[in-house]
C-alpha angles and dihedrals in degrees: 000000000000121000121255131265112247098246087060095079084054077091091106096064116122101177124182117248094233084057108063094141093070100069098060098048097037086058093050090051083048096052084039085048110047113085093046085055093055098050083047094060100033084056096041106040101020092249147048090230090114106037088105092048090047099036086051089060091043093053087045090058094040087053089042090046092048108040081067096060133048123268113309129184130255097270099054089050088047099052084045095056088043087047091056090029084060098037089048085045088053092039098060092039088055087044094087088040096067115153113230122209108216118242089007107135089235097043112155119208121267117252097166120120110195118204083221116047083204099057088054098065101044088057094055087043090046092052081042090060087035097052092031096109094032129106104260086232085048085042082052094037083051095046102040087052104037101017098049108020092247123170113251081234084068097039086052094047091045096053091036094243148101129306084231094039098069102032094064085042085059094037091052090042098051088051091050085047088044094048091048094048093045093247113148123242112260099203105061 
């Protein structure tokens, strides 16, 4: 059975009628794209098994990004597909790497090998003294999302909330956490 072409795995493309425009220069992103992902993949997960599942996220977010703007060229399209490709690439290689908080009711198990024991354990005590004053949902909500690189989607299906929801809890979190350890503030 022969391979593909590139532009096959496009079939996730919902794209909105008043957007026409999008298909042609997402599946030439794709075709432009394609050989770059596979090194990608092939340096960052050992193989190239998973290029067309992780294209295909990647292409859902380009088509979700740009049916919100006006009609942009191949490049930019380009740049924005290699942008989610990346960031799905980085996502599943963190995946196995999930922080776990101790005690916490959704607590996922450890696979992080630290070149220092030590090290180890003062980052755990150091997140200890950070999350000390936090709610242990909002401690999970924090971890999932900036520990392991988790989707709000899943943060908000794992805290059976809003996507919203819990993204404005761990904003306003961060900036108390921030405030207490004499960080300043980044969005002003």
């Amino acid at each position: 059975m022969a391979a593909p072409f590139p532009s096959d795995h496009c079939w996730v493309m919902k794209i909105p009628s008043q957007q026409p425009w999008i298909g042609p220069v997402v599946r030439t992103a794709v075709e432009l794209n394609w050989q770059e992902a596979t090194r990608t993949a092939i340096a960052q997960q050992g193989d190239d098994a998973l290029v067309s599942e992780m294209m295909e996220q990647a292409i859902d977010r380009t088509v979700n990004r740009l049916a919100d703007g006006g009609p942009i060229g191949v490049e930019d399209t380009r740049a924005i597909l290699s942008h989610f490709y990346s960031l799905e690439v980085r996502r599943r290689r963190d995946a196995s790497k999930r922080l776990s908080y101790p005690g916490s009711a959704l607590e996922s198990t450890p696979d992080i090998t630290a070149a220092n024991d030590f090290a180890h354990v003062e980052a755990e005590l150091d997140l200890e003294a950070m999350l000390r004053d936090t709610r242990p949902e909002l401690r999970v909500a924090l971890l999932m999302r900036y520990g392991s690189c988790a989707r709000w989607s899943e943060v908000a299906d794992r805290m059976a909330t809003t996507e919203d929801a819990v993204r404005k809890s761990c904003r306003r979190e961060l900036k108390r956490i921030r405030q207490r350890l004499g960080i300043p503030d980044r969005s002003t």
